[in-house]
Amino acid sequence: MFGLSLSFLPFIGSGSKPEPASSALDRPGTDGPVVLSYEAVEELGRKLDDLRARTVADLGQEDRDYIYKIIKAQRGFEVAGRGLMYLGFFPPAWIAAVGALSMSKILDNMEIGHNVMHGQYDWMREPGLNSKKFEWDTACPADQWRHSHNYMHHTYTNILDMDRDIGYGILRMDKDQKWNPYYLGNPVYAFLLMMLFEWGVMLHDLEAENVVQGKRKWSDVKPLVQGWWRKAGRQVLKDYIVFPALTGPLFVPTLVGNATANIVRNVWAYSIIFCGHFPTGVQTFTAEETAQETRGQWYVRQMLGSANIEGGPLFHILSGNLSHQIEHHLFPDLPAHRYPQIAPEVRALCEEYGLPYNTGGFFHQIGTVWGKIFKLALPNRFTGPDTVTGVIIEREKAAA
């Protein structure tokens, strides 16, 4: 782990002598760790609360129009993709069908499903956009996703042994995860997860490693399996039986096309999500150092535990605006299309308080992710020390 490691209270980080809490950034212009006072962290928290309040107060017709426009586009791509499959004997039509269906599934999962289930549009009182009732075009039941993602991941972001998104129970994505020979297969497991991502997401709430270790009973798992049977069964029936059968003699090309569209969506979703959580510079934490967090300290953890991806407007839409992962982790229930608007202010606050704002192009971020996957397949003694400067925050208010 790099940064925010607990050495003593009330400070987190290095074992150096505590410094006065008289300024927001106690070590400006040095190569050492950034030191934030308790007061600075709480001040930062109040400024972020204010940013959120201003954004919520501005929600209205623009946001309604945006999500309806995205839904209309998603449905148009799906209709086009399904229709073009009837011309699947003509290779360009088949390719166009796969492309349209891939776009439909990406929009459904990323900019619509993920964001709607975060409650980003609950304020509209639109039944079809209700976070508790929405269902999406993927194998994972929505209620299981809301638990594993909205609750577990967003509550315990990057806390080792609590946030199961750190490695998804099968990968080693942090040096503080104890190495064993199983992790020599890290790159292989990551590739398979990428290709089969919707199924990995479906199995996420199972906590397979705890089942193997006997820590979870059948009574814990049974409701999950029943949910998989209902939801994944409908997905398989829809994509691999009903729609292929409707194209008659083109059954096989349609089946292959639907499977290809699902794989395209899987690879894209995996890549965007991993770029937002695992590139170089993203920090992890322990349960001890995050116990009894204040609101400001929670904000700091979200900022240090996330990363952004730079790109144009279409790229941001296709990523579900998770290309602004930092802003998403700060404000998961704000409409995601607002993230590009508030990102400059979030970045300015990071600069003001000396915090890193981890951002880069897609190929840079995904390159560092895969570099980490290969690197952490090996024991720590072969990988060398981390060189990223951490952040030290004062955990308790200094005595007067």
Short mmCIF file of C-alpha atoms in Angstrom, two decimals:
data_model
loop_
_atom_site.label_atom_id
_atom_site.label_comp_id
_atom_site.label_asym_id
_atom_site.label_seq_id
_atom_site.Cartn_x
_atom_site.Cartn_y
_atom_site.Cartn_z
CA MET A 1 0.00 0.00 0.00
CA PHE A 2 1.21 3.50 -0.66
CA GLY A 3 -0.10 6.50 1.22
CA LEU A 4 -2.48 6.72 4.15
CA SER A 5 -0.84 3.87 6.03
CA LEU A 6 -1.54 3.88 9.76
CA SER A 7 1.52 4.29 11.95
CA PHE A 8 0.05 6.08 14.96
CA LEU A 9 -2.89 8.21 15.94
CA PRO A 10 -3.83 10.94 15.36
CA PHE A 11 -1.73 10.84 12.17
CA ILE A 12 -1.88 8.52 9.19
CA GLY A 13 1.23 7.82 7.19
CA SER A 14 4.92 8.15 7.89
CA GLY A 15 6.51 7.90 11.30
CA SER A 16 7.76 11.49 11.17
CA LYS A 17 7.06 13.99 13.93
CA PRO A 18 3.54 15.47 13.64
CA GLU A 19 3.52 18.91 12.13
CA PRO A 20 1.36 21.91 13.13
CA ALA A 21 -2.14 22.00 11.71
CA SER A 22 -1.99 25.69 10.91
CA SER A 23 -2.23 25.44 7.14
CA ALA A 24 -4.06 23.38 4.55
CA LEU A 25 -0.88 21.95 3.08
CA ASP A 26 2.00 21.68 5.52
CA ARG A 27 4.71 20.66 3.06
CA PRO A 28 4.29 22.65 -0.12
CA GLY A 29 6.95 22.35 -2.77
CA THR A 30 8.64 19.24 -1.39
CA ASP A 31 9.02 15.72 -2.73
CA GLY A 32 7.83 14.17 0.54
CA PRO A 33 4.29 13.10 1.38
CA VAL A 34 1.53 15.68 1.37
CA VAL A 35 0.38 16.45 4.91
CA LEU A 36 -3.17 17.69 5.46
CA SER A 37 -4.34 18.99 8.81
CA TYR A 38 -7.61 17.86 10.35
CA GLU A 39 -9.05 21.35 9.82
CA ALA A 40 -7.97 21.36 6.16
CA VAL A 41 -9.66 18.02 5.50
CA GLU A 42 -12.91 19.21 7.08
CA GLU A 43 -12.72 22.48 5.16
CA LEU A 44 -12.27 20.52 1.94
CA GLY A 45 -15.28 18.41 2.90
CA ARG A 46 -17.44 21.49 3.37
CA LYS A 47 -16.42 22.83 -0.03
CA LEU A 48 -17.33 19.53 -1.68
CA ASP A 49 -20.66 19.48 0.16
CA ASP A 50 -21.30 22.96 -1.20
CA LEU A 51 -20.43 21.84 -4.75
CA ARG A 52 -22.87 18.97 -4.46
CA ALA A 53 -25.63 21.19 -3.07
CA ARG A 54 -25.21 23.69 -5.90
CA THR A 55 -25.38 20.92 -8.48
CA VAL A 56 -28.48 19.34 -6.94
CA ALA A 57 -30.20 22.73 -6.84
CA ASP A 58 -29.56 23.11 -10.58
CA LEU A 59 -31.06 19.76 -11.64
CA GLY A 60 -34.03 20.09 -13.94
CA GLN A 61 -35.25 19.88 -17.52
CA GLU A 62 -31.76 19.69 -19.00
CA ASP A 63 -31.13 16.49 -17.07
CA ARG A 64 -34.52 15.02 -18.02
CA ASP A 65 -33.90 15.74 -21.68
CA TYR A 66 -30.42 14.23 -21.50
CA ILE A 67 -31.40 10.85 -20.05
CA TYR A 68 -34.44 10.55 -22.36
CA LYS A 69 -32.16 11.28 -25.33
CA ILE A 70 -29.72 8.57 -24.25
CA ILE A 71 -32.55 6.06 -23.77
CA LYS A 72 -33.92 6.88 -27.21
CA ALA A 73 -30.48 6.38 -28.76
CA GLN A 74 -29.98 3.08 -26.92
CA ARG A 75 -33.32 1.73 -28.11
CA GLY A 76 -32.59 2.89 -31.64
CA PHE A 77 -29.29 1.02 -31.68
CA GLU A 78 -30.95 -2.12 -30.36
CA VAL A 79 -33.72 -2.04 -32.97
CA ALA A 80 -31.15 -1.42 -35.72
CA GLY A 81 -28.91 -4.21 -34.46
CA ARG A 82 -31.73 -6.75 -34.19
CA GLY A 83 -33.09 -5.75 -37.60
CA LEU A 84 -29.75 -5.92 -39.39
CA MET A 85 -29.29 -9.49 -38.15
CA TYR A 86 -31.94 -10.48 -40.72
CA LEU A 87 -29.39 -9.46 -43.33
CA GLY A 88 -26.64 -11.37 -41.60
CA PHE A 89 -25.84 -13.36 -44.75
CA PHE A 90 -24.26 -10.11 -46.04
CA PRO A 91 -20.99 -9.55 -44.09
CA PRO A 92 -21.14 -5.72 -43.95
CA ALA A 93 -24.71 -5.93 -42.58
CA TRP A 94 -23.62 -8.48 -39.97
CA ILE A 95 -20.75 -6.23 -38.86
CA ALA A 96 -23.11 -3.23 -38.69
CA ALA A 97 -25.57 -5.33 -36.65
CA VAL A 98 -22.89 -6.32 -34.16
CA GLY A 99 -21.71 -2.71 -33.92
CA ALA A 100 -25.23 -1.37 -33.30
CA LEU A 101 -26.03 -4.06 -30.75
CA SER A 102 -22.72 -3.47 -28.97
CA MET A 103 -23.52 0.25 -28.73
CA SER A 104 -26.96 -0.58 -27.36
CA LYS A 105 -25.58 -2.82 -24.64
CA ILE A 106 -22.82 -0.35 -23.71
CA LEU A 107 -25.26 2.53 -23.39
CA ASP A 108 -27.72 0.36 -21.46
CA ASN A 109 -25.13 -0.83 -18.97
CA MET A 110 -22.90 2.21 -18.61
CA GLU A 111 -24.76 5.50 -19.09
CA ILE A 112 -28.24 4.23 -18.26
CA GLY A 113 -28.26 1.13 -16.01
CA HIS A 114 -25.29 1.84 -13.76
CA ASN A 115 -26.26 5.47 -13.26
CA VAL A 116 -29.99 4.91 -12.83
CA MET A 117 -29.35 2.23 -10.19
CA HIS A 118 -27.25 4.75 -8.25
CA GLY A 119 -30.42 6.80 -7.83
CA GLN A 120 -29.18 9.57 -10.11
CA TYR A 121 -32.65 10.09 -11.56
CA ASP A 122 -34.88 9.15 -8.63
CA TRP A 123 -35.72 12.84 -8.21
CA MET A 124 -37.66 12.67 -11.50
CA ARG A 125 -40.24 10.28 -10.00
CA GLU A 126 -40.23 8.39 -13.31
CA PRO A 127 -41.16 4.69 -12.70
CA GLY A 128 -38.91 3.52 -15.53
CA LEU A 129 -35.93 5.30 -13.97
CA ASN A 130 -36.49 4.21 -10.39
CA SER A 131 -33.23 2.91 -8.92
CA LYS A 132 -34.99 0.19 -6.91
CA LYS A 133 -36.96 -1.20 -9.87
CA PHE A 134 -34.66 -0.76 -12.87
CA GLU A 135 -33.33 -3.88 -14.58
CA TRP A 136 -30.56 -3.89 -17.17
CA ASP A 137 -29.35 -5.88 -20.19
CA THR A 138 -26.74 -8.05 -18.48
CA ALA A 139 -26.59 -11.31 -16.52
CA CYS A 140 -26.27 -9.80 -13.02
CA PRO A 141 -29.59 -9.20 -11.22
CA ALA A 142 -29.99 -5.50 -10.42
CA ASP A 143 -30.61 -6.06 -6.70
CA GLN A 144 -27.36 -8.02 -6.34
CA TRP A 145 -25.48 -5.29 -8.20
CA ARG A 146 -26.88 -2.61 -5.90
CA HIS A 147 -25.57 -4.55 -2.91
CA SER A 148 -22.10 -5.50 -4.21
CA HIS A 149 -21.48 -2.18 -5.96
CA ASN A 150 -23.58 0.64 -4.52
CA TYR A 151 -23.24 -0.50 -0.93
CA MET A 152 -20.10 -2.61 -0.54
CA HIS A 153 -17.85 -0.86 -3.06
CA HIS A 154 -18.94 2.73 -2.62
CA THR A 155 -19.04 2.46 1.19
CA TYR A 156 -15.69 0.69 1.58
CA THR A 157 -13.89 2.08 -1.48
CA ASN A 158 -10.36 0.64 -1.71
CA ILE A 159 -10.32 -0.62 1.89
CA LEU A 160 -8.39 -3.88 1.84
CA ASP A 161 -10.41 -6.96 2.88
CA MET A 162 -13.63 -4.93 2.80
CA ASP A 163 -13.93 -3.65 -0.79
CA ARG A 164 -14.17 -6.84 -2.84
CA ASP A 165 -13.73 -4.83 -6.04
CA ILE A 166 -9.99 -4.89 -5.22
CA GLY A 167 -9.27 -7.93 -7.35
CA TYR A 168 -12.88 -9.19 -7.47
CA GLY A 169 -11.86 -12.11 -5.29
CA ILE A 170 -9.65 -13.61 -8.03
CA LEU A 171 -6.92 -11.04 -8.82
CA ARG A 172 -4.04 -9.54 -6.87
CA MET A 173 -4.28 -5.78 -7.47
CA ASP A 174 -2.41 -4.40 -4.45
CA LYS A 175 0.97 -5.20 -2.89
CA ASP A 176 -0.65 -5.60 0.53
CA GLN A 177 -2.67 -8.55 -0.72
CA LYS A 178 -0.67 -11.54 0.48
CA TRP A 179 1.00 -13.32 -2.42
CA ASN A 180 0.70 -17.05 -3.07
CA PRO A 181 1.51 -19.16 -6.15
CA TYR A 182 -2.08 -18.92 -7.37
CA TYR A 183 -1.39 -15.30 -8.37
CA LEU A 184 1.17 -16.36 -10.97
CA GLY A 185 -1.91 -16.68 -13.16
CA ASN A 186 -2.94 -13.05 -12.53
CA PRO A 187 -2.74 -12.01 -16.23
CA VAL A 188 -4.70 -15.08 -17.35
CA TYR A 189 -7.42 -14.54 -14.74
CA ALA A 190 -7.64 -10.86 -15.71
CA PHE A 191 -8.03 -11.71 -19.41
CA LEU A 192 -10.77 -14.24 -18.68
CA LEU A 193 -12.55 -11.76 -16.40
CA MET A 194 -12.40 -9.16 -19.15
CA MET A 195 -13.90 -11.47 -21.77
CA LEU A 196 -16.60 -12.81 -19.41
CA PHE A 197 -17.09 -9.65 -17.39
CA GLU A 198 -20.90 -9.76 -17.15
CA TRP A 199 -20.65 -13.26 -15.64
CA GLY A 200 -17.89 -12.18 -13.26
CA VAL A 201 -20.08 -9.31 -12.10
CA MET A 202 -22.98 -11.73 -11.64
CA LEU A 203 -20.85 -14.01 -9.43
CA HIS A 204 -19.34 -11.12 -7.48
CA ASP A 205 -21.82 -11.20 -4.59
CA LEU A 206 -21.23 -14.94 -4.18
CA GLU A 207 -17.85 -14.30 -2.52
CA ALA A 208 -16.54 -17.52 -4.05
CA GLU A 209 -13.36 -17.48 -1.99
CA ASN A 210 -15.45 -17.54 1.20
CA VAL A 211 -17.56 -20.39 -0.15
CA VAL A 212 -14.39 -22.40 -0.87
CA GLN A 213 -13.11 -21.67 2.64
CA GLY A 214 -16.40 -22.74 4.20
CA LYS A 215 -17.21 -19.27 5.50
CA ARG A 216 -20.53 -19.06 3.60
CA LYS A 217 -23.32 -21.61 3.88
CA TRP A 218 -25.78 -22.78 1.24
CA SER A 219 -28.49 -20.79 3.01
CA ASP A 220 -26.44 -17.64 2.27
CA VAL A 221 -25.90 -18.56 -1.35
CA LYS A 222 -29.31 -19.99 -2.30
CA PRO A 223 -31.11 -16.64 -2.81
CA LEU A 224 -28.24 -15.49 -5.06
CA VAL A 225 -28.44 -18.64 -7.20
CA GLN A 226 -32.20 -18.25 -7.53
CA GLY A 227 -31.68 -14.69 -8.71
CA TRP A 228 -29.08 -15.82 -11.26
CA TRP A 229 -31.41 -18.49 -12.58
CA ARG A 230 -34.17 -15.98 -13.18
CA LYS A 231 -32.08 -13.13 -14.61
CA ALA A 232 -29.26 -14.93 -16.42
CA GLY A 233 -31.76 -17.47 -17.72
CA ARG A 234 -33.75 -14.69 -19.39
CA GLN A 235 -30.57 -13.21 -20.85
CA VAL A 236 -29.46 -16.52 -22.33
CA LEU A 237 -32.96 -17.19 -23.67
CA LYS A 238 -33.15 -13.73 -25.26
CA ASP A 239 -29.69 -13.47 -26.85
CA TYR A 240 -28.91 -17.09 -27.67
CA ILE A 241 -32.26 -18.74 -28.42
CA VAL A 242 -35.21 -16.42 -29.13
CA PHE A 243 -33.60 -13.74 -31.30
CA PRO A 244 -31.44 -16.21 -33.25
CA ALA A 245 -34.52 -18.39 -33.82
CA LEU A 246 -36.47 -15.39 -35.13
CA THR A 247 -33.94 -15.04 -37.96
CA GLY A 248 -34.66 -18.60 -39.11
CA PRO A 249 -31.85 -19.94 -41.34
CA LEU A 250 -29.55 -17.20 -39.96
CA PHE A 251 -29.74 -18.71 -36.47
CA VAL A 252 -26.00 -19.32 -36.18
CA PRO A 253 -24.81 -15.93 -37.55
CA THR A 254 -27.29 -14.18 -35.23
CA LEU A 255 -26.19 -16.23 -32.22
CA VAL A 256 -22.53 -15.48 -32.98
CA GLY A 257 -23.36 -11.80 -33.52
CA ASN A 258 -25.18 -11.53 -30.19
CA ALA A 259 -22.31 -13.26 -28.41
CA THR A 260 -19.82 -10.91 -30.08
CA ALA A 261 -21.81 -7.85 -28.99
CA ASN A 262 -21.81 -9.15 -25.41
CA ILE A 263 -18.04 -9.65 -25.53
CA VAL A 264 -17.50 -6.14 -26.93
CA ARG A 265 -19.57 -4.75 -24.06
CA ASN A 266 -17.66 -6.92 -21.55
CA VAL A 267 -14.23 -5.77 -22.75
CA TRP A 268 -15.30 -2.12 -22.79
CA ALA A 269 -16.92 -2.17 -19.33
CA TYR A 270 -13.95 -4.03 -17.81
CA SER A 271 -11.48 -1.59 -19.32
CA ILE A 272 -13.33 1.54 -18.18
CA ILE A 273 -13.87 0.20 -14.67
CA PHE A 274 -10.28 -0.99 -14.23
CA CYS A 275 -8.93 2.33 -15.57
CA GLY A 276 -10.95 4.10 -12.89
CA HIS A 277 -9.73 1.98 -10.00
CA PHE A 278 -6.34 0.37 -10.61
CA PRO A 279 -3.92 2.56 -12.60
CA THR A 280 -0.64 3.69 -11.09
CA GLY A 281 -1.18 6.23 -8.30
CA VAL A 282 -4.50 4.94 -6.97
CA GLN A 283 -4.21 4.30 -3.25
CA THR A 284 -5.58 1.63 -0.92
CA PHE A 285 -6.37 1.76 2.79
CA THR A 286 -6.83 -0.41 5.88
CA ALA A 287 -9.92 -0.83 8.02
CA GLU A 288 -8.06 0.55 11.04
CA GLU A 289 -7.07 3.83 9.41
CA THR A 290 -10.54 4.45 8.02
CA ALA A 291 -12.45 3.68 11.20
CA GLN A 292 -14.75 6.49 12.36
CA GLU A 293 -14.08 8.62 9.31
CA THR A 294 -15.44 12.13 9.16
CA ARG A 295 -17.23 13.29 6.04
CA GLY A 296 -14.12 15.15 4.92
CA GLN A 297 -11.91 12.09 5.43
CA TRP A 298 -14.36 9.98 3.43
CA TYR A 299 -14.12 12.49 0.58
CA VAL A 300 -10.31 12.33 0.65
CA ARG A 301 -10.40 8.53 0.47
CA GLN A 302 -12.65 8.67 -2.58
CA MET A 303 -10.33 11.15 -4.32
CA LEU A 304 -7.20 9.13 -3.59
CA GLY A 305 -8.81 5.80 -4.46
CA SER A 306 -10.06 6.72 -7.95
CA ALA A 307 -8.71 7.84 -11.32
CA ASN A 308 -10.07 9.59 -14.40
CA ILE A 309 -9.69 8.95 -18.13
CA GLU A 310 -9.35 11.82 -20.58
CA GLY A 311 -11.39 11.85 -23.77
CA GLY A 312 -14.02 13.61 -25.85
CA PRO A 313 -17.80 13.91 -25.28
CA LEU A 314 -18.65 10.63 -27.05
CA PHE A 315 -16.00 8.77 -25.08
CA HIS A 316 -17.44 10.10 -21.82
CA ILE A 317 -20.98 9.06 -22.80
CA LEU A 318 -19.90 5.54 -23.77
CA SER A 319 -18.02 5.21 -20.49
CA GLY A 320 -21.17 6.15 -18.60
CA ASN A 321 -19.12 9.20 -17.58
CA LEU A 322 -17.14 6.79 -15.40
CA SER A 323 -14.22 8.38 -17.20
CA HIS A 324 -14.78 10.87 -14.35
CA GLN A 325 -14.38 8.20 -11.68
CA ILE A 326 -13.10 10.67 -9.09
CA GLU A 327 -16.23 12.81 -9.38
CA HIS A 328 -18.40 9.67 -9.44
CA HIS A 329 -16.93 8.41 -6.18
CA LEU A 330 -17.43 11.80 -4.57
CA PHE A 331 -21.02 12.14 -5.76
CA PRO A 332 -22.37 8.74 -6.92
CA ASP A 333 -26.00 9.90 -6.88
CA LEU A 334 -25.53 12.99 -9.07
CA PRO A 335 -26.45 12.55 -12.76
CA ALA A 336 -23.20 11.40 -14.33
CA HIS A 337 -23.42 13.73 -17.31
CA ARG A 338 -22.81 16.53 -14.78
CA TYR A 339 -19.36 15.19 -13.90
CA PRO A 340 -17.54 16.94 -16.78
CA GLN A 341 -19.06 20.22 -15.59
CA ILE A 342 -17.92 19.88 -11.98
CA ALA A 343 -14.57 18.20 -12.73
CA PRO A 344 -12.64 21.50 -13.13
CA GLU A 345 -13.76 22.61 -9.67
CA VAL A 346 -12.84 19.24 -8.14
CA ARG A 347 -9.43 19.40 -9.81
CA ALA A 348 -8.90 22.95 -8.56
CA LEU A 349 -9.67 21.82 -5.01
CA CYS A 350 -7.13 19.00 -5.35
CA GLU A 351 -4.52 21.53 -6.45
CA GLU A 352 -5.46 23.91 -3.63
CA TYR A 353 -4.99 21.22 -0.99
CA GLY A 354 -2.02 19.51 -2.61
CA LEU A 355 -3.88 16.31 -3.41
CA PRO A 356 -3.12 14.29 -6.55
CA TYR A 357 -5.75 14.33 -9.30
CA ASN A 358 -5.08 11.07 -11.11
CA THR A 359 -5.99 11.47 -14.77
CA GLY A 360 -4.60 10.38 -18.13
CA GLY A 361 -5.47 9.12 -21.58
CA PHE A 362 -7.17 5.76 -22.00
CA PHE A 363 -4.11 3.95 -23.33
CA HIS A 364 -1.89 5.35 -20.60
CA GLN A 365 -4.29 4.33 -17.83
CA ILE A 366 -5.06 0.87 -19.21
CA GLY A 367 -1.35 0.32 -19.84
CA THR A 368 -0.50 0.96 -16.19
CA VAL A 369 -3.40 -1.30 -15.14
CA TRP A 370 -2.10 -4.24 -17.16
CA GLY A 371 1.43 -3.45 -16.00
CA LYS A 372 0.22 -3.75 -12.42
CA ILE A 373 -1.60 -7.01 -13.18
CA PHE A 374 1.61 -8.58 -14.53
CA LYS A 375 3.78 -7.06 -11.81
CA LEU A 376 1.62 -8.27 -8.93
CA ALA A 377 1.62 -11.81 -10.27
CA LEU A 378 5.04 -11.97 -8.62
CA PRO A 379 6.02 -11.78 -4.94
CA ASN A 380 6.83 -8.30 -3.62
CA ARG A 381 10.55 -9.08 -3.40
CA PHE A 382 10.67 -9.19 -7.21
CA THR A 383 8.67 -6.00 -7.86
CA GLY A 384 10.60 -3.28 -6.03
CA PRO A 385 9.21 -0.45 -3.89
CA ASP A 386 6.41 1.90 -4.88
CA THR A 387 7.56 5.37 -5.86
CA VAL A 388 4.24 7.22 -5.65
CA THR A 389 4.11 9.96 -3.02
CA GLY A 390 1.38 9.31 -0.47
CA VAL A 391 -0.86 11.62 1.52
CA ILE A 392 -0.82 11.97 5.29
CA ILE A 393 -3.90 13.38 7.00
CA GLU A 394 -4.38 14.36 10.60
CA ARG A 395 -6.92 11.93 11.99
CA GLU A 396 -8.05 13.84 15.04
CA LYS A 397 -8.40 17.49 15.84
CA ALA A 398 -5.18 18.85 17.33
CA ALA A 399 -5.35 19.88 20.95
CA ALA A 400 -5.58 23.64 21.49
#
